[in-house]
Coordinates of C-alpha atoms and ligand atoms in Angstrom, one line a residue:
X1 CA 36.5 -48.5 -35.0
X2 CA 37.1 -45.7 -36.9
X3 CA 37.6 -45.4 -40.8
X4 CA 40.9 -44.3 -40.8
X5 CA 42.2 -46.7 -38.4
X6 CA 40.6 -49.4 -40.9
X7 CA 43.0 -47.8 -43.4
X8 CA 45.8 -47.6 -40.9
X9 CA 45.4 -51.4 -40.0
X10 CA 44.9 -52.7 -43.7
X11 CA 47.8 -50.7 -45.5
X12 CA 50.1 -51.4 -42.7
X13 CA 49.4 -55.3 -43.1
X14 CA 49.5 -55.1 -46.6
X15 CA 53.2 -53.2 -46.6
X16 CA 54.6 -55.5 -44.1
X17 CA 53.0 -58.8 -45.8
X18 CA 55.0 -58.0 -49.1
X19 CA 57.9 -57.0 -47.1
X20 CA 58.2 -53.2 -48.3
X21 CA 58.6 -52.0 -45.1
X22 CA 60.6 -53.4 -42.1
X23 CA 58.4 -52.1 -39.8
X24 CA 56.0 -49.1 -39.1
X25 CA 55.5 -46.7 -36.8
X26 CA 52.0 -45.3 -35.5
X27 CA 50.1 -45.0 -32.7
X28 CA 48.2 -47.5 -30.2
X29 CA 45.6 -47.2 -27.8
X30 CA 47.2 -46.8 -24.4
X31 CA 46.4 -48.1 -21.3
X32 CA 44.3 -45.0 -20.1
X33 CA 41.8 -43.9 -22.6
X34 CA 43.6 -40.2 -22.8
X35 CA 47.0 -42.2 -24.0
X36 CA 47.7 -42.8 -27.7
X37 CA 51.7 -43.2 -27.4
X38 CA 53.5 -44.2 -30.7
X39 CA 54.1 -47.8 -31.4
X40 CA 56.4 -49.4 -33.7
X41 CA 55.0 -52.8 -35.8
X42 CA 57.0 -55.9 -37.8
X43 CA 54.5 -57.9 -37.7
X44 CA 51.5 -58.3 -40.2
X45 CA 49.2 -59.9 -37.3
X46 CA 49.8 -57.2 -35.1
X47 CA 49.0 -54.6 -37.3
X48 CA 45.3 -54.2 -35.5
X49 CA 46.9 -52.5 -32.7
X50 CA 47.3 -49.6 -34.7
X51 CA 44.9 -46.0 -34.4
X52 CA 43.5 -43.6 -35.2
X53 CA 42.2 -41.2 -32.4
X54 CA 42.1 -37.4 -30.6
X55 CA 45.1 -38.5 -29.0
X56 CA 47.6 -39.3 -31.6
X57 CA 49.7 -36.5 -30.6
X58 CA 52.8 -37.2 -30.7
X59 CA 55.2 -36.5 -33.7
X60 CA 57.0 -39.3 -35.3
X61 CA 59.3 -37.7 -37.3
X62 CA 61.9 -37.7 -35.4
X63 CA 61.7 -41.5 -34.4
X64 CA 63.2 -41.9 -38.0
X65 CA 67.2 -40.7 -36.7
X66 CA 67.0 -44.1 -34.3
X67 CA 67.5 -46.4 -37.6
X68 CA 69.1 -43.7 -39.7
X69 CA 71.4 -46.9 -41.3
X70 CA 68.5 -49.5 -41.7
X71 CA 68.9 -51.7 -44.5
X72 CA 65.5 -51.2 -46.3
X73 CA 62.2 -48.6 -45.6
X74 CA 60.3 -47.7 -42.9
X75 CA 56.7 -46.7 -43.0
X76 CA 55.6 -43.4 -40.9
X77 CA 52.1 -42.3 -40.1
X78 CA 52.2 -38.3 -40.7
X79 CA 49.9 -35.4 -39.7
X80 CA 51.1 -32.2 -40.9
X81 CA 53.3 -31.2 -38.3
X82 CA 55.1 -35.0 -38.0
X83 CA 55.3 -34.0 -42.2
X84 CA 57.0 -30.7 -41.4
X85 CA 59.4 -32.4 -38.9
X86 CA 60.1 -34.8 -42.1
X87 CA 61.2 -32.1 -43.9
X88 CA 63.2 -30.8 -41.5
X89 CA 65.0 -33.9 -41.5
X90 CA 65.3 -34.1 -45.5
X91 CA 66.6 -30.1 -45.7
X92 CA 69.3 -31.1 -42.8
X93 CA 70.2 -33.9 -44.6
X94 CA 69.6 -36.2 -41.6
X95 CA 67.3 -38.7 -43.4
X96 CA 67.3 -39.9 -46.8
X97 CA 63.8 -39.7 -48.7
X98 CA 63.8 -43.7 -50.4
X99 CA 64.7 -45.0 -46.7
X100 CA 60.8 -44.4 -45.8
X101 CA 57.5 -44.6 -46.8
X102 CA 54.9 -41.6 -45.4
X103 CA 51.3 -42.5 -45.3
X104 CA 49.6 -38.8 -44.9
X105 CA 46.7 -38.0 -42.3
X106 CA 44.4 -35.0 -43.0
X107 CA 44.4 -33.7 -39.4
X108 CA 41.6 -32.6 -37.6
X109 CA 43.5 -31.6 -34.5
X110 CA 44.4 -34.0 -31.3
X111 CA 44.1 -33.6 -27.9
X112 CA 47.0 -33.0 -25.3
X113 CA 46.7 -36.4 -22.5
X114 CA 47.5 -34.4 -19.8
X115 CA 44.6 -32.2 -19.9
X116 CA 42.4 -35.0 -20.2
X117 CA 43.9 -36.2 -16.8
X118 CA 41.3 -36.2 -14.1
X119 CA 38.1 -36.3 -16.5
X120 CA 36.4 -39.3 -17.1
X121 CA 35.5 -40.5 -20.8
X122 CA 32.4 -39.5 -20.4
X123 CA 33.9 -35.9 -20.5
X124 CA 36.1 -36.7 -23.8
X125 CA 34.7 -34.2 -25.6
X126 CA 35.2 -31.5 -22.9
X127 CA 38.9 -32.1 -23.5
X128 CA 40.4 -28.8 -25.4
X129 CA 42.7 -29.2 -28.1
X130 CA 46.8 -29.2 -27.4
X131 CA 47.8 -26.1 -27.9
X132 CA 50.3 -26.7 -31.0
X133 CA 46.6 -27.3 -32.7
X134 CA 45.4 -23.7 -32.2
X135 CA 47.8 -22.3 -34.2
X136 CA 48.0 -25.1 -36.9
X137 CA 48.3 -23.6 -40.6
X138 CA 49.3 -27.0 -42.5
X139 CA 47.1 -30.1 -41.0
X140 CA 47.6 -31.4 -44.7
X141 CA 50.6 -33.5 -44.7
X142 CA 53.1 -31.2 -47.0
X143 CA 54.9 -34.6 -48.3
X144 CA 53.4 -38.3 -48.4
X145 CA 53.8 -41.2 -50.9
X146 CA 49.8 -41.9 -49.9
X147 CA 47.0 -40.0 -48.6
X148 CA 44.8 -41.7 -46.0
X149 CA 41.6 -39.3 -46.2
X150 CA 40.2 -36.2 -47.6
X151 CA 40.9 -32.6 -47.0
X152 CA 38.8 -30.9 -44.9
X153 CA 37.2 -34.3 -42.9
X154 CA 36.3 -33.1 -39.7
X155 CA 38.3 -30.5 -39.5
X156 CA 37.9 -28.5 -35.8
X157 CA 38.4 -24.5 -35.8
X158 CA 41.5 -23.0 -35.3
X159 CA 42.7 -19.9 -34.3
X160 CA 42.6 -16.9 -36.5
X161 CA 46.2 -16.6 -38.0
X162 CA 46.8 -13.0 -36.3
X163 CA 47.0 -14.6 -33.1
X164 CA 49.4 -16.9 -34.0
X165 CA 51.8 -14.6 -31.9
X166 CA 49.6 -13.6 -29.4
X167 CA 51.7 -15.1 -26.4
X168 CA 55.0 -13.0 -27.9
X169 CA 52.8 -9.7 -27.5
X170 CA 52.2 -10.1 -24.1
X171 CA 56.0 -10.9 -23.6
X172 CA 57.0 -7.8 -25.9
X173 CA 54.6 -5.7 -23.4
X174 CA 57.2 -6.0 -20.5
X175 CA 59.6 -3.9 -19.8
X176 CA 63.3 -5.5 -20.3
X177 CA 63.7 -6.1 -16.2
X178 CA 60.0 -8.0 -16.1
X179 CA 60.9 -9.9 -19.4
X180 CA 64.4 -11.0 -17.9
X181 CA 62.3 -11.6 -14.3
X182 CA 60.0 -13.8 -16.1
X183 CA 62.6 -16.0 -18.1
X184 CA 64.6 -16.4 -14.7
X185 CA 61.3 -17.7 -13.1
X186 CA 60.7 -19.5 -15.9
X187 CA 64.4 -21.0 -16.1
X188 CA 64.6 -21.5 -12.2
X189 CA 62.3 -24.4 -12.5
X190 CA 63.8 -25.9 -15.6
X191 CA 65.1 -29.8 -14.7
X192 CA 67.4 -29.8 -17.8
X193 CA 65.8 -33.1 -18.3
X194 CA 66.5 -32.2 -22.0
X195 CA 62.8 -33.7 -23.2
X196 CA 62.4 -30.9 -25.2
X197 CA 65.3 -31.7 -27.0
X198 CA 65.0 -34.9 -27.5
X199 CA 61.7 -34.7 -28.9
X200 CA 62.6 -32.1 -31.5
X201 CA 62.9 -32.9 -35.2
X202 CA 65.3 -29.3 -35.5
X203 CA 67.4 -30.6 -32.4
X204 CA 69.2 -33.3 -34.6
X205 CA 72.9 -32.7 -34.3
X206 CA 75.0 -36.3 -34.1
X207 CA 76.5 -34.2 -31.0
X208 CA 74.5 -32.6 -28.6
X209 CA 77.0 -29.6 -27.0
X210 CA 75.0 -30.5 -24.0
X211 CA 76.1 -33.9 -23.7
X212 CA 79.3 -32.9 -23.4
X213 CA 80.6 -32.8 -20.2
X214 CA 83.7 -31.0 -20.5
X215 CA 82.4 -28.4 -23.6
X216 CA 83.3 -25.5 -21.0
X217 CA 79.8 -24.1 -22.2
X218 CA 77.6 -24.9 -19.6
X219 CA 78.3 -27.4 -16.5
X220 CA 76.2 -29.9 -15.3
X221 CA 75.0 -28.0 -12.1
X222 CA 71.1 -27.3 -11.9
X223 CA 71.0 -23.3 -11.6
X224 CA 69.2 -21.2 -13.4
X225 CA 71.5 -19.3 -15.2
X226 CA 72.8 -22.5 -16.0
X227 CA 69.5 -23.6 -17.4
X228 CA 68.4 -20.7 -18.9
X229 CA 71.6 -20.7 -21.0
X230 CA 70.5 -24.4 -22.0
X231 CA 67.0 -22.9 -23.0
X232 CA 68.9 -19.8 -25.2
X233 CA 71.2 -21.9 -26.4
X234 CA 68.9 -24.9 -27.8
X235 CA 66.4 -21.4 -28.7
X236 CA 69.0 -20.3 -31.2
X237 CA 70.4 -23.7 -32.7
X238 CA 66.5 -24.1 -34.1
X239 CA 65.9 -20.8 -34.8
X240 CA 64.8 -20.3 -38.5
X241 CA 64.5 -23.9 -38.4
X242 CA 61.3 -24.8 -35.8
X243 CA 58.8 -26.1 -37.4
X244 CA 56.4 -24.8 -35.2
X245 CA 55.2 -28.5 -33.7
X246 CA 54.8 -27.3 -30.3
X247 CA 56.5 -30.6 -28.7
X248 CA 59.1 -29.1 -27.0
X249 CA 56.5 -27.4 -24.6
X250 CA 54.2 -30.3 -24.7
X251 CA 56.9 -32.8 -23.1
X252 CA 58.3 -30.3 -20.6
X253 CA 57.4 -31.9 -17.2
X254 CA 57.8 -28.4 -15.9
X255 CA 55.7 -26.2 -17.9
X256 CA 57.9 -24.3 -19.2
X257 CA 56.8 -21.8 -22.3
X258 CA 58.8 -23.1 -24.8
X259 CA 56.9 -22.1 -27.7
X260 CA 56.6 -18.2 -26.5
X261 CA 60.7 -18.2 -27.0
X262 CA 60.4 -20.2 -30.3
X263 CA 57.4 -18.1 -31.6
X264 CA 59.4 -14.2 -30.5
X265 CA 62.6 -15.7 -32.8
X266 CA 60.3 -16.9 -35.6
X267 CA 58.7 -13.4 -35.5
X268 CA 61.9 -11.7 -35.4
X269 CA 62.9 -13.4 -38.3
X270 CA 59.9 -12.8 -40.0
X271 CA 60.3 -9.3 -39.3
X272 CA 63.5 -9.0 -40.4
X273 CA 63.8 -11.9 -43.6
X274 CA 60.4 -12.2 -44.6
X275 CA 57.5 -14.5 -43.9
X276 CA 59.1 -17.9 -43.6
X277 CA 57.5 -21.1 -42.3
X278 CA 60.2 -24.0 -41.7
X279 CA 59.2 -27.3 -43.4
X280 CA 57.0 -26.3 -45.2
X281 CA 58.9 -26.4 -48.5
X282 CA 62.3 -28.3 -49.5
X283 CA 62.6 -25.5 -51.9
X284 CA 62.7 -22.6 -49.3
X285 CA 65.7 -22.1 -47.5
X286 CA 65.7 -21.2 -44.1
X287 CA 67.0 -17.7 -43.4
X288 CA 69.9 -18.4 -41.0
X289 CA 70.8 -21.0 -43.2
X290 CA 71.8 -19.7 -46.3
X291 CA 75.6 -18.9 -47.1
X292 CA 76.8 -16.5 -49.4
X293 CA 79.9 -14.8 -50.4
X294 CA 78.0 -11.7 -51.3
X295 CA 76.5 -11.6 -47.9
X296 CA 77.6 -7.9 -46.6
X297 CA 78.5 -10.2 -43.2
X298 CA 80.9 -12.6 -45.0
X299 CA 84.5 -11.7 -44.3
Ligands
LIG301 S1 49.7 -29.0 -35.2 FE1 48.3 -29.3 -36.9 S2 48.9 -31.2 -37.9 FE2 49.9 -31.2 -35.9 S3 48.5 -32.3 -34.6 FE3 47.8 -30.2 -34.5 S4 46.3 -29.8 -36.1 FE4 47.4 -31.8 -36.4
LIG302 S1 61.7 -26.2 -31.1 FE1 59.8 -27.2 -30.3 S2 58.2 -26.4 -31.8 FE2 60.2 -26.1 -32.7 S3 60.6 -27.9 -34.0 FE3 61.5 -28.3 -31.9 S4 60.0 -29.4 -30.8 FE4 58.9 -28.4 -32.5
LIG303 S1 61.7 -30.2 -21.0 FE1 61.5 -28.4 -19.6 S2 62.4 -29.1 -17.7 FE2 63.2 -30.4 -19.3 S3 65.1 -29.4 -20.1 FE3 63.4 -28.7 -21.4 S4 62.8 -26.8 -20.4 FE4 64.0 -27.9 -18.9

């Protein structure tokens, strides 16, 4: 067992012994040795299932809007993109901050499951990183109440930061008709399963406009102008606002490019409002989401 999940363990049974928590949420080992899916504890004795691996993937942030009116804390595991999606939460006012307790993880970058599928463990370190990790600028937890390890342990390379829009350049290569002929591909396949939503910390309003039926947006029919309207549509509501976690595209059961729509916005908006990185700072505001009366649009 590793050392962090020998912290995990111990402060989770300590929180939940003197009742400051009502339960936490983590990450166990699955049944398939790729799998590290989140798990949710109340119990001190069954604190040991927690981990620690290359696999703890997913982000929990967003686990946190299921008991939005719990009486009393809940403790949260956080890498830095789960403490990104936290602030995301605060800054849309979603969550309040004494409702939960963060224990911070240094990340050293995990592994996507499903490119582990088909490898034996005797291959685990052939397994690349998920591709959210490649990009990663913040592995340090930007807010916690306790930090689990050091800076810097273990730490695998990442990408140089000019690349982080590397997928947009190809995209911004295209002519317009090849760029529209690619998102219609794209779209075409799309099962408006609506994971990606539903695993975004920036896709948290009470009322989804595609949940309802009768909106006159957008019908329930799979076509893919249909879905490609979804795919815009859910593009703008985060845009300034993505934290970056790659999630959206990690879930989609299609392989869709989510994060190549996400990343064009986010360097539009760069472009155009300055360098911005959403949840990294409470402080910051994003850049769609400032009103003014002095704005020259305001009328
Ligand atoms: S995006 Fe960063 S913080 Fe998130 S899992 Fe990857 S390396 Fe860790
Ligand atoms: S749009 Fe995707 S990358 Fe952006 S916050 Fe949502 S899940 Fe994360
Ligand atoms: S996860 Fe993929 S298939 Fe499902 S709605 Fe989103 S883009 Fe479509």
């Amino acid at each position: 067992m590793n050392t962090l999940t020998e912290k995990m363990r111990a402060l989770a049974r300590e929180l939940l012994e003197k009742g400051e928590v009502k339960y936490i949420i983590g990450w166990e080992k699955g049944s398939l040795w790729y799998q590290s899916p989140p798990v949710f504890i109340d119990r001190p004795e069954d604190a040991g299932r927690l981990i620690w691996d290359e696999f703890c993937v997913n982000n929990l942030a967003k686990y946190l809007l299921d008991d939005k009116y719990l009486e009393g804390r809940v403790g949260l595991f956080v890498k830095g993109c789960d403490a990104r999606g936290i602030n995301r939460l605060l800054q849309d006012r979603q969550v309040e901050r004494d409702k939960f307790y963060l224990m911070g993880i240094v990340c050293p970058g995990v592994k996507d499951p499903r490119q582990a599928a088909g490898l034996s463990i005797e291959q685990r370190e052939e397994v690349p990183l998920a591709a959210k990790c490649l990009y990663c600028a913040h592995p340090e937890p930007v807010v916690y109440d306790v930090l689990l390890n050091e800076a810097g342990e273990a730490y695998r390379p990442k990408r140089p930061a000019g690349e982080r829009f590397e997928d947009v350049a190809a995209l911004e290569a295209m002519s317009p008709d090849e760029r529209y002929e690619f998102w219609a591909r794209q779209y075409q396949r799309c099962i408006r399963c609506y994971a990606c939503r539903n695993v975004c910390p920036a896709c948290n309003c009470r009322e989804c406009i595609f949940d309802r039926s009768q909106s006159g947006w957008v019908g329930k029919r799979m076509a893919g102008s249909e879905n490609a309207f979804y795919g815009l549509t859910r593009a703008w509501h985060v845009a300034g606002r993505c934290i970056e976690c790659g999630e959206c595209e990690r879930v989609c059961p299609m392989g869709i490019p989510i994060m190549t729509l996400n990343k064009k916005i986010i360097k539009e908006l760069n472009e155009l409002f300055g360098e911005y990185e959403a949840g990294v700072s409470l402080e910051a505001e994003p850049p769609l989401g400032r009103y003014r009366t002095d704005d020259p649009d305001f009328s």
